[in-house]
Short mmCIF file of N, CA and C and ligand atoms in Angstrom, two decimals:
data_model
loop_
_atom_site.label_atom_id
_atom_site.label_comp_id
_atom_site.label_asym_id
_atom_site.label_seq_id
_atom_site.Cartn_x
_atom_site.Cartn_y
_atom_site.Cartn_z
N MET A 1 126.79 70.14 74.61
CA MET A 1 125.77 70.67 75.52
C MET A 1 125.93 69.85 77.00
N ALA A 2 125.80 70.55 78.10
CA ALA A 2 126.09 69.92 79.29
C ALA A 2 125.04 69.24 79.41
N VAL A 3 124.83 68.37 80.43
CA VAL A 3 123.78 67.24 80.59
C VAL A 3 123.81 67.03 82.38
N SER A 4 123.59 68.23 82.55
CA SER A 4 123.96 68.48 83.84
C SER A 4 122.36 68.85 85.23
N ALA A 5 121.36 69.12 84.15
CA ALA A 5 120.00 69.49 84.80
C ALA A 5 119.54 68.69 85.42
N ALA A 6 119.02 68.59 86.66
CA ALA A 6 118.64 67.46 87.26
C ALA A 6 117.44 66.88 86.79
N MET A 7 116.77 68.19 86.68
CA MET A 7 115.32 68.22 86.32
C MET A 7 115.09 68.62 84.44
N PRO A 8 114.08 67.95 83.99
CA PRO A 8 114.16 68.38 82.60
C PRO A 8 113.18 69.47 82.49
N THR A 9 113.42 70.20 81.45
CA THR A 9 112.70 71.68 81.20
C THR A 9 111.67 71.57 80.39
N ALA A 10 110.43 72.50 80.17
CA ALA A 10 109.63 72.71 79.58
C ALA A 10 109.89 72.48 77.98
N LYS A 11 109.21 71.27 77.23
CA LYS A 11 109.24 71.14 76.07
C LYS A 11 108.30 72.37 75.00
N GLU A 12 109.67 72.52 73.57
CA GLU A 12 108.76 73.46 72.69
C GLU A 12 107.29 73.11 72.71
N ARG A 13 106.50 73.57 72.12
CA ARG A 13 104.97 73.14 72.13
C ARG A 13 104.64 73.17 70.81
N PRO A 14 104.51 71.56 70.30
CA PRO A 14 104.05 71.55 68.68
C PRO A 14 102.83 72.47 68.39
N ARG A 15 103.16 72.51 67.06
CA ARG A 15 101.76 73.53 66.58
C ARG A 15 100.76 73.05 66.03
N ARG A 16 100.77 71.28 65.82
CA ARG A 16 99.39 70.62 65.70
C ARG A 16 100.27 69.23 66.14
N THR A 17 98.91 68.57 66.44
CA THR A 17 99.17 67.10 66.79
C THR A 17 98.02 66.11 66.29
N ARG A 18 98.57 64.67 66.17
CA ARG A 18 97.49 63.89 65.40
C ARG A 18 96.90 63.07 66.71
N THR A 19 97.35 63.15 67.89
CA THR A 19 97.10 62.06 69.02
C THR A 19 95.47 62.24 69.05
N LYS A 20 95.21 61.34 69.31
CA LYS A 20 93.42 60.82 69.65
C LYS A 20 93.17 61.43 71.14
N ARG A 21 94.29 61.16 71.91
CA ARG A 21 94.14 61.42 73.33
C ARG A 21 93.06 63.07 73.22
N VAL A 22 92.26 63.15 74.33
CA VAL A 22 90.95 63.91 74.60
C VAL A 22 91.18 64.30 75.95
N SER A 23 91.10 65.43 76.81
CA SER A 23 91.33 65.49 78.15
C SER A 23 90.07 65.15 78.71
N ALA A 24 89.66 64.89 79.71
CA ALA A 24 88.58 64.36 80.19
C ALA A 24 87.76 65.78 80.99
N LEU A 25 88.52 66.97 80.51
CA LEU A 25 88.28 68.20 81.32
C LEU A 25 86.87 68.85 80.44
N PRO A 26 86.08 69.50 80.57
CA PRO A 26 84.60 70.02 79.92
C PRO A 26 85.33 70.94 78.52
N ALA A 27 85.02 71.06 77.55
CA ALA A 27 85.71 71.73 76.60
C ALA A 27 85.76 73.07 76.89
N LEU A 28 86.68 74.22 76.53
CA LEU A 28 86.60 75.27 76.34
C LEU A 28 85.82 75.90 75.55
N LYS A 29 84.89 76.76 75.84
CA LYS A 29 84.25 77.66 74.49
C LYS A 29 84.88 79.09 74.28
N LEU A 30 85.00 78.97 73.11
CA LEU A 30 85.65 80.67 73.06
C LEU A 30 84.74 81.77 73.40
N SER A 31 83.61 81.70 73.34
CA SER A 31 82.47 82.52 73.93
C SER A 31 82.84 82.75 75.44
N LYS A 32 83.36 81.90 76.08
CA LYS A 32 83.56 82.06 77.59
C LYS A 32 84.80 82.67 77.79
N LEU A 33 85.78 82.85 77.09
CA LEU A 33 87.20 83.42 77.38
C LEU A 33 86.65 85.17 77.05
N LEU A 34 88.03 85.70 77.39
CA LEU A 34 88.09 86.88 77.05
C LEU A 34 88.78 87.08 75.65
N PRO A 35 88.11 88.00 74.55
CA PRO A 35 88.24 87.90 73.19
C PRO A 35 89.91 88.22 73.30
N SER A 36 90.56 88.77 74.20
CA SER A 36 92.10 89.24 74.02
C SER A 36 93.03 88.14 74.52
N ARG A 37 92.27 86.78 75.24
CA ARG A 37 92.71 85.65 75.29
C ARG A 37 92.77 84.91 74.14
N ILE A 38 92.66 85.08 73.18
CA ILE A 38 92.09 84.21 71.82
C ILE A 38 93.02 84.81 70.63
N ASP A 39 93.64 84.36 70.06
CA ASP A 39 94.30 84.67 68.98
C ASP A 39 93.98 83.94 67.85
N LEU A 40 92.82 84.67 66.73
CA LEU A 40 92.75 83.68 65.36
C LEU A 40 92.91 84.31 64.27
N ARG A 41 93.83 85.72 64.53
CA ARG A 41 94.34 86.05 63.27
C ARG A 41 94.36 85.22 62.25
N ASP A 42 95.50 84.43 62.52
CA ASP A 42 96.02 83.03 61.40
C ASP A 42 95.51 81.93 61.81
N PRO A 43 93.92 81.68 61.33
CA PRO A 43 93.18 80.69 62.25
C PRO A 43 94.18 79.19 62.19
N LEU A 44 94.89 79.15 60.95
CA LEU A 44 95.69 78.15 61.14
C LEU A 44 96.86 77.73 62.07
N GLN A 45 97.18 79.07 62.77
CA GLN A 45 97.90 79.19 63.85
C GLN A 45 97.39 79.70 64.81
N ALA A 46 95.95 79.15 65.38
CA ALA A 46 95.64 79.54 66.67
C ALA A 46 95.93 79.47 67.56
N VAL A 47 95.48 80.04 68.71
CA VAL A 47 96.17 80.14 70.11
C VAL A 47 95.35 80.63 71.04
N LEU A 48 95.60 80.25 72.18
CA LEU A 48 95.01 80.80 73.07
C LEU A 48 95.29 80.69 74.48
N VAL A 49 95.19 81.69 75.36
CA VAL A 49 95.34 81.44 76.63
C VAL A 49 95.02 80.40 77.34
N CYS A 50 95.69 79.57 78.04
CA CYS A 50 95.22 78.29 78.36
C CYS A 50 94.68 78.66 80.29
N GLU A 51 93.62 78.20 80.47
CA GLU A 51 92.98 78.40 81.87
C GLU A 51 93.96 78.17 82.97
N ASP A 52 94.54 76.65 82.55
CA ASP A 52 95.10 76.41 83.68
C ASP A 52 96.25 76.93 84.10
N CYS A 53 97.32 76.82 83.20
CA CYS A 53 98.79 77.50 82.98
C CYS A 53 98.96 78.87 83.24
N GLY A 54 97.92 79.30 82.08
CA GLY A 54 98.01 80.95 81.66
C GLY A 54 99.02 81.17 80.65
N THR A 55 99.56 80.31 79.77
CA THR A 55 100.25 80.77 78.82
C THR A 55 99.67 80.38 77.50
N TRP A 56 100.06 80.83 76.27
CA TRP A 56 99.62 80.85 74.99
C TRP A 56 99.77 79.23 74.37
N VAL A 57 98.78 78.61 74.29
CA VAL A 57 98.67 77.46 73.78
C VAL A 57 98.31 77.28 72.44
N PRO A 58 98.81 76.60 71.20
CA PRO A 58 98.22 76.26 70.09
C PRO A 58 97.09 75.83 69.91
N ILE A 59 96.07 75.86 69.11
CA ILE A 59 95.06 74.60 69.11
C ILE A 59 95.21 73.97 67.84
N THR A 60 95.06 72.72 67.74
CA THR A 60 94.99 71.94 66.87
C THR A 60 93.87 71.32 66.23
N GLY A 61 93.77 71.00 64.87
CA GLY A 61 92.65 70.38 64.32
C GLY A 61 91.73 71.11 63.81
N ILE A 62 92.34 72.61 63.52
CA ILE A 62 91.64 73.28 62.85
C ILE A 62 90.75 73.12 61.74
N ASN A 63 91.36 71.98 60.85
CA ASN A 63 90.48 71.54 59.69
C ASN A 63 89.98 70.15 60.04
N SER A 64 89.93 69.71 61.43
CA SER A 64 89.12 68.61 61.60
C SER A 64 87.60 68.82 62.21
N ARG A 65 87.43 67.53 62.94
CA ARG A 65 86.55 67.56 63.54
C ARG A 65 86.20 68.01 64.89
N VAL A 66 87.50 67.62 65.25
CA VAL A 66 87.71 68.15 66.82
C VAL A 66 88.91 69.16 66.87
N GLN A 67 88.72 70.50 67.83
CA GLN A 67 90.16 71.21 68.09
C GLN A 67 90.11 70.98 69.39
N LYS A 68 91.60 71.01 69.49
CA LYS A 68 91.96 70.93 70.97
C LYS A 68 93.30 71.60 71.13
N LEU A 69 93.99 71.55 72.32
CA LEU A 69 95.12 72.30 73.00
C LEU A 69 95.88 71.18 72.77
N VAL A 70 96.95 71.70 72.06
CA VAL A 70 98.08 70.95 71.96
C VAL A 70 98.56 70.10 73.65
N PRO A 71 99.05 69.25 73.53
CA PRO A 71 99.48 68.92 74.82
C PRO A 71 100.72 69.88 75.10
N HIS A 72 100.75 70.18 76.14
CA HIS A 72 102.27 70.95 77.06
C HIS A 72 102.76 71.08 78.36
N HIS A 73 103.60 71.68 78.42
CA HIS A 73 103.85 71.75 79.69
C HIS A 73 103.73 72.97 80.38
N THR A 74 103.35 73.43 81.50
CA THR A 74 102.95 74.89 81.95
C THR A 74 104.08 75.86 81.94
N GLY A 75 105.19 75.56 82.01
CA GLY A 75 105.95 76.93 81.53
C GLY A 75 106.70 77.36 80.52
N LYS A 76 107.52 78.09 80.59
CA LYS A 76 108.31 78.30 79.27
C LYS A 76 109.43 77.11 78.97
N ALA A 77 109.30 76.97 77.60
CA ALA A 77 110.18 76.44 77.04
C ALA A 77 111.41 76.43 77.40
N GLY A 78 112.10 74.96 77.64
CA GLY A 78 113.45 75.01 78.03
C GLY A 78 114.22 76.05 79.55
N VAL A 79 112.85 76.58 79.87
CA VAL A 79 113.43 77.07 81.05
C VAL A 79 112.39 76.45 82.45
N ALA A 80 111.28 76.54 82.41
CA ALA A 80 110.34 76.13 83.46
C ALA A 80 110.57 74.59 83.46
N ALA A 81 110.27 74.18 84.62
CA ALA A 81 110.29 72.69 84.87
C ALA A 81 109.39 71.63 83.73
N ALA A 82 109.64 70.50 83.51
CA ALA A 82 108.56 69.85 82.27
C ALA A 82 107.64 69.38 83.71
N ILE A 83 106.65 70.11 83.59
CA ILE A 83 105.37 69.83 84.27
C ILE A 83 104.28 69.61 83.25
N HIS A 84 103.61 68.87 83.41
CA HIS A 84 102.60 68.57 82.22
C HIS A 84 101.40 69.09 82.95
N CYS A 85 100.80 70.20 82.02
CA CYS A 85 99.40 70.89 82.22
C CYS A 85 98.39 70.12 81.97
N ARG A 86 97.40 70.30 83.02
CA ARG A 86 96.39 69.26 82.78
C ARG A 86 95.34 69.67 81.89
N SER A 87 95.34 70.83 81.37
CA SER A 87 94.54 71.04 79.97
C SER A 87 95.22 70.62 78.75
N SER A 88 96.28 69.86 78.62
CA SER A 88 96.38 69.07 77.34
C SER A 88 95.58 68.45 76.82
N ASN A 89 95.30 68.56 75.49
CA ASN A 89 94.46 67.63 74.90
C ASN A 89 93.17 68.11 75.33
N ARG A 90 92.94 69.16 75.64
CA ARG A 90 91.50 69.66 75.99
C ARG A 90 90.82 70.15 75.07
N ARG A 91 89.88 69.98 74.55
CA ARG A 91 88.72 70.44 73.51
C ARG A 91 88.29 71.78 73.80
N VAL A 92 88.21 72.39 72.30
CA VAL A 92 88.29 73.96 72.56
C VAL A 92 86.95 73.72 71.45
N GLU A 93 85.89 74.58 72.15
CA GLU A 93 84.60 74.41 71.37
C GLU A 93 84.56 75.68 70.35
N PHE A 94 84.48 75.93 68.86
CA PHE A 94 84.19 77.08 68.54
C PHE A 94 82.93 77.66 68.44
N ASP A 95 82.46 78.30 69.41
CA ASP A 95 80.95 78.42 69.53
C ASP A 95 81.09 79.88 68.95
N MET A 96 82.01 80.50 68.06
CA MET A 96 82.00 82.06 67.89
C MET A 96 82.57 82.07 66.60
N THR A 97 82.01 82.69 65.63
CA THR A 97 82.86 82.68 64.05
C THR A 97 83.79 83.55 64.20
N LEU A 98 84.71 83.28 63.10
CA LEU A 98 85.88 84.48 63.28
C LEU A 98 85.61 85.85 63.25
N PRO A 99 84.50 86.13 62.58
CA PRO A 99 84.60 87.51 62.77
C PRO A 99 83.60 87.88 64.05
N GLU A 100 83.16 87.25 64.45
CA GLU A 100 82.25 87.47 66.02
C GLU A 100 83.49 87.61 66.75
N TRP A 101 84.37 86.96 66.94
CA TRP A 101 85.71 87.14 67.62
C TRP A 101 86.57 88.28 67.30
N ARG A 102 86.46 88.74 66.48
CA ARG A 102 86.99 89.92 65.93
C ARG A 102 86.44 91.09 66.31
N GLN A 103 84.96 91.01 66.12
CA GLN A 103 84.06 92.19 66.63
C GLN A 103 84.15 92.19 68.40
N ALA A 104 84.10 91.16 68.85
CA ALA A 104 84.34 91.05 70.31
C ALA A 104 85.64 91.88 70.94
N LEU A 105 86.71 91.43 70.30
CA LEU A 105 87.95 91.92 70.19
C LEU A 105 88.02 93.62 70.33
N ASP A 106 87.32 93.73 69.10
CA ASP A 106 87.38 95.37 68.74
C ASP A 106 86.47 95.98 69.89
N ASP A 107 85.45 95.56 69.97
CA ASP A 107 84.66 96.04 71.57
C ASP A 107 85.41 96.23 72.45
N ALA A 108 86.49 95.09 72.89
CA ALA A 108 87.10 95.11 74.08
C ALA A 108 88.08 96.23 74.26
N ILE A 109 88.64 96.22 73.20
CA ILE A 109 89.95 97.45 72.62
C ILE A 109 88.89 98.81 72.95
N THR A 110 88.33 99.08 71.97
CA THR A 110 87.26 100.34 71.99
C THR A 110 86.90 100.60 73.50
N GLU A 111 86.65 99.66 74.38
CA GLU A 111 86.05 99.55 75.60
C GLU A 111 87.17 100.40 76.50
N ALA A 112 88.33 99.51 76.30
CA ALA A 112 89.43 99.94 77.54
C ALA A 112 89.99 100.91 76.93
N SER A 113 90.04 101.42 75.42
CA SER A 113 90.66 103.04 75.26
C SER A 113 89.71 103.96 75.60
N SER A 114 88.26 103.62 75.45
CA SER A 114 87.31 104.73 76.21
C SER A 114 87.61 105.05 77.83
N ARG A 115 87.70 104.01 78.30
CA ARG A 115 88.05 103.85 79.75
C ARG A 115 88.92 104.86 79.97
N THR A 116 90.43 104.75 79.78
CA THR A 116 91.78 105.23 80.10
C THR A 116 91.33 106.78 79.68
N ALA A 117 90.49 107.01 78.04
CA ALA A 117 90.71 108.34 77.83
C ALA A 117 89.97 109.39 78.55
N THR A 118 88.88 108.53 79.54
CA THR A 118 88.05 109.64 80.11
C THR A 118 88.64 110.41 80.99
N THR A 119 88.79 111.85 80.96
CA THR A 119 89.70 112.76 81.70
C THR A 119 88.59 113.50 82.69
N VAL A 120 88.92 113.31 84.06
CA VAL A 120 88.07 113.28 85.20
C VAL A 120 88.14 114.71 85.58
N LEU A 121 87.00 115.55 85.08
CA LEU A 121 87.02 116.88 85.18
C LEU A 121 86.96 117.15 86.92
N PRO A 122 87.61 118.27 87.32
CA PRO A 122 87.83 118.74 88.65
C PRO A 122 86.26 119.38 88.67
N LYS A 123 86.17 119.47 90.21
CA LYS A 123 85.02 120.06 90.40
C LYS A 123 85.29 121.59 90.39
N ALA A 124 84.03 122.57 90.49
CA ALA A 124 84.11 124.09 89.83
C ALA A 124 84.50 124.34 91.37
N PHE A 125 85.35 125.39 91.66
CA PHE A 125 85.27 125.84 92.81
C PHE A 125 84.74 127.32 92.78
N SER A 126 84.65 128.15 93.67
CA SER A 126 84.18 129.33 93.79
C SER A 126 85.37 130.12 93.14
N ALA A 127 85.35 131.51 92.68
CA ALA A 127 86.14 132.22 92.30
C ALA A 127 87.24 132.54 93.20
N GLU A 128 86.99 132.87 94.38
CA GLU A 128 87.78 132.91 95.54
C GLU A 128 88.66 131.81 95.61
N THR A 129 88.24 130.73 95.98
CA THR A 129 88.77 129.57 96.25
C THR A 129 89.82 129.11 94.81
N ASP A 130 89.56 129.60 93.89
CA ASP A 130 89.84 129.14 92.83
C ASP A 130 91.22 130.26 92.65
N ARG A 131 91.36 131.57 92.96
CA ARG A 131 92.34 132.44 93.39
C ARG A 131 93.26 132.07 94.09
N THR A 132 92.74 131.53 95.09
CA THR A 132 93.62 131.16 96.33
C THR A 132 94.44 129.73 95.94
N LEU A 133 93.57 129.01 95.37
CA LEU A 133 94.39 127.68 94.83
C LEU A 133 95.81 127.98 93.55
N ARG A 134 94.71 128.90 93.11
CA ARG A 134 96.04 129.42 91.70
C ARG A 134 97.33 129.72 92.38
N ALA A 135 96.85 130.84 93.40
CA ALA A 135 98.28 131.57 93.90
C ALA A 135 99.05 130.56 94.84
N ARG A 136 98.60 129.46 95.51
CA ARG A 136 99.49 128.59 96.35
C ARG A 136 100.15 127.76 95.08
N ALA A 137 99.36 127.62 94.25
CA ALA A 137 100.21 126.59 93.15
C ALA A 137 101.31 127.44 92.33
N GLU A 138 100.99 128.86 92.45
CA GLU A 138 102.09 129.64 91.53
C GLU A 138 103.46 129.46 92.71
N ARG A 139 103.39 129.71 94.05
CA ARG A 139 104.46 129.79 94.73
C ARG A 139 105.41 128.77 94.88
N THR A 140 106.70 129.19 94.75
CA THR A 140 107.57 127.82 94.36
C THR A 140 108.79 128.19 95.56
N ALA A 141 109.48 127.14 95.79
CA ALA A 141 110.49 127.47 97.11
C ALA A 141 111.42 128.48 96.91
N ALA A 142 111.55 128.84 95.46
CA ALA A 142 112.50 129.84 95.20
C ALA A 142 111.71 131.26 95.48
N GLY A 143 110.41 131.08 95.22
CA GLY A 143 109.53 132.53 95.69
C GLY A 143 109.76 132.51 97.04
N ARG A 144 109.16 131.94 97.93
CA ARG A 144 109.49 131.47 99.54
C ARG A 144 110.80 132.02 99.97
N VAL A 145 112.11 131.61 99.24
CA VAL A 145 113.41 132.19 99.68
C VAL A 145 113.56 133.44 99.55
N ALA A 146 112.94 133.91 98.26
CA ALA A 146 112.96 135.32 98.25
C ALA A 146 112.29 136.32 98.99
N ASP A 147 110.75 135.73 99.68
CA ASP A 147 110.12 136.55 100.05
C ASP A 147 110.89 136.69 101.85
N TRP A 148 111.33 135.51 101.74
CA TRP A 148 112.24 135.67 103.39
C TRP A 148 113.41 136.67 103.25
N GLN A 149 114.15 136.46 102.34
CA GLN A 149 115.17 137.71 102.09
C GLN A 149 114.88 139.01 101.99
N ALA A 150 113.72 139.22 101.14
CA ALA A 150 112.61 140.51 101.51
C ALA A 150 112.72 140.95 102.67
N ALA A 151 112.24 140.25 103.70
CA ALA A 151 111.65 140.26 105.05
C ALA A 151 112.95 140.53 105.91
N LEU A 152 114.08 140.04 105.52
CA LEU A 152 115.27 139.95 106.69
C LEU A 152 115.71 141.45 107.05
N PRO A 153 115.99 142.29 106.27
CA PRO A 153 116.31 143.57 106.80
C PRO A 153 115.77 144.45 107.85
N ARG A 154 114.36 144.32 107.45
CA ARG A 154 113.25 144.32 108.50
C ARG A 154 113.69 143.77 110.08
N VAL A 155 113.71 142.60 109.59
CA VAL A 155 114.16 141.45 110.94
C VAL A 155 115.27 142.22 111.62
N VAL A 156 116.13 142.25 110.58
CA VAL A 156 117.48 142.72 111.37
C VAL A 156 117.23 143.84 112.14
N ASP A 157 116.65 144.82 111.54
CA ASP A 157 116.62 146.37 112.07
C ASP A 157 115.94 146.06 113.42
N ALA A 158 114.98 145.19 113.55
CA ALA A 158 113.92 145.10 114.70
C ALA A 158 114.75 144.50 115.71
N ASP A 159 115.65 143.70 115.20
CA ASP A 159 116.76 142.94 116.55
C ASP A 159 117.71 144.17 116.82
N LYS A 160 118.19 144.76 115.89
CA LYS A 160 118.77 145.75 116.39
C LYS A 160 118.29 146.87 117.67
N ALA A 161 117.23 147.40 117.37
CA ALA A 161 116.36 148.25 117.96
C ALA A 161 116.30 147.75 119.19
N ARG A 162 115.94 146.19 119.60
CA ARG A 162 115.66 145.60 120.97
C ARG A 162 116.56 145.54 121.88
N ARG A 163 117.81 145.33 120.83
CA ARG A 163 119.15 145.02 121.54
C ARG A 163 119.85 146.66 122.26
N ALA A 164 119.55 147.91 121.36
CA ALA A 164 120.15 148.82 121.76
C ALA A 164 119.88 149.15 123.40
N VAL A 165 121.04 149.73 123.95
CA VAL A 165 120.88 150.20 125.55
C VAL A 165 120.52 151.63 125.64
N PRO A 166 119.65 152.43 126.23
CA PRO A 166 119.59 153.56 126.17
C PRO A 166 120.85 154.48 126.54
N ALA A 167 121.44 155.48 126.19
CA ALA A 167 122.47 156.07 126.52
C ALA A 167 122.26 156.72 128.19
N GLY A 168 123.59 157.05 128.73
CA GLY A 168 123.36 157.69 130.14
C GLY A 168 123.52 156.46 131.20
N ASP A 169 123.54 156.94 132.30
CA ASP A 169 123.39 156.48 133.29
C ASP A 169 122.13 155.46 133.85
N THR A 170 122.41 154.42 134.46
CA THR A 170 121.32 153.72 134.59
C THR A 170 120.49 154.51 135.92
N PRO A 171 119.72 154.76 136.29
CA PRO A 171 118.84 155.28 137.39
C PRO A 171 119.14 154.58 138.66
N ALA A 172 119.93 155.30 139.85
CA ALA A 172 120.10 154.41 140.63
C ALA A 172 118.76 153.97 141.54
N GLU A 173 117.91 154.84 141.43
CA GLU A 173 116.37 154.79 142.03
C GLU A 173 115.29 154.75 141.12
N ALA A 174 114.33 154.11 141.22
CA ALA A 174 113.42 153.96 140.41
C ALA A 174 112.57 155.91 140.69
N ARG A 175 112.42 156.12 139.81
CA ARG A 175 111.76 157.56 139.95
C ARG A 175 110.32 157.39 140.78
N SER A 176 109.91 158.09 141.37
CA SER A 176 108.68 158.05 142.04
C SER A 176 107.27 158.26 140.47
N VAL A 177 106.46 157.58 141.18
CA VAL A 177 105.29 157.95 140.26
C VAL A 177 104.53 159.39 140.40
N PRO A 178 104.57 159.83 139.55
CA PRO A 178 103.99 161.31 139.78
C PRO A 178 102.75 161.64 139.98
N THR A 179 102.22 161.93 141.19
CA THR A 179 101.19 161.86 141.88
C THR A 179 99.82 163.33 141.04
N ASP A 180 101.09 164.47 140.94
CA ASP A 180 100.13 165.66 140.39
C ASP A 180 100.03 165.52 139.03
N HIS A 181 98.60 166.17 138.73
CA HIS A 181 98.41 166.37 137.21
C HIS A 181 99.35 167.42 136.72
N LEU A 182 100.23 166.89 135.56
CA LEU A 182 100.73 167.79 134.72
C LEU A 182 99.93 168.83 134.36
N THR A 183 100.07 170.01 134.23
CA THR A 183 99.34 170.78 133.70
C THR A 183 100.47 172.03 132.90
N VAL A 184 99.67 172.35 131.88
CA VAL A 184 100.62 173.17 131.00
C VAL A 184 100.65 174.53 131.71
N GLN A 185 101.99 175.27 131.88
CA GLN A 185 102.06 176.34 132.44
C GLN A 185 102.48 177.14 131.59
N ARG A 186 102.25 178.67 131.56
CA ARG A 186 102.84 179.47 130.73
C ARG A 186 103.81 180.02 131.52
N LEU A 187 105.14 179.89 130.70
CA LEU A 187 106.08 180.64 131.29
C LEU A 187 106.32 182.09 132.08
N ALA A 188 106.29 182.65 133.10
CA ALA A 188 106.23 183.78 133.10
C ALA A 188 107.35 184.81 132.53
N SER A 189 106.93 185.82 131.90
CA SER A 189 107.91 186.80 131.23
C SER A 189 108.00 187.72 131.91
ZN1 ZN B 201 97.99 74.94 80.29
#
């Protein structure tokens, strides 16, 4: 293995330690953490998300008098730099029982799923608005092209009529405006 790394990387976290060291920081109370940030499914391998570095850290001393976070580096083992987390050896206060934690977790999950399952019902429209919106929704790009193609022959006809020059010579002078009333005259027979 190459020993070229300038900086040591974070060490693998021990599951349990026997050190007597205790962090000076106040104990973490389970009841004050989000239930989803605690994992007590296997109490002997209990872990929680460290408040300081935001990573899962094993809790040591489950069967002892004092429970603590194991000493740990802040990042991923073997990847991140070896930076000591200040919450290493921090006491964990089990101020809730296992069933209580489970219940809190279940409640949080139920709450979260009910939140996402809620469908926002659209406001009721008047019948007219509803019809308009429905028709608008049904109109597609293809539909619009078809509409244009249907209208095209009429457009072409109109253009043709506009371009047509009347047959015959163009009058040299403008006709005088008739001043007499036009009256219907019977042809003398
Ligand atoms: Zn930490």
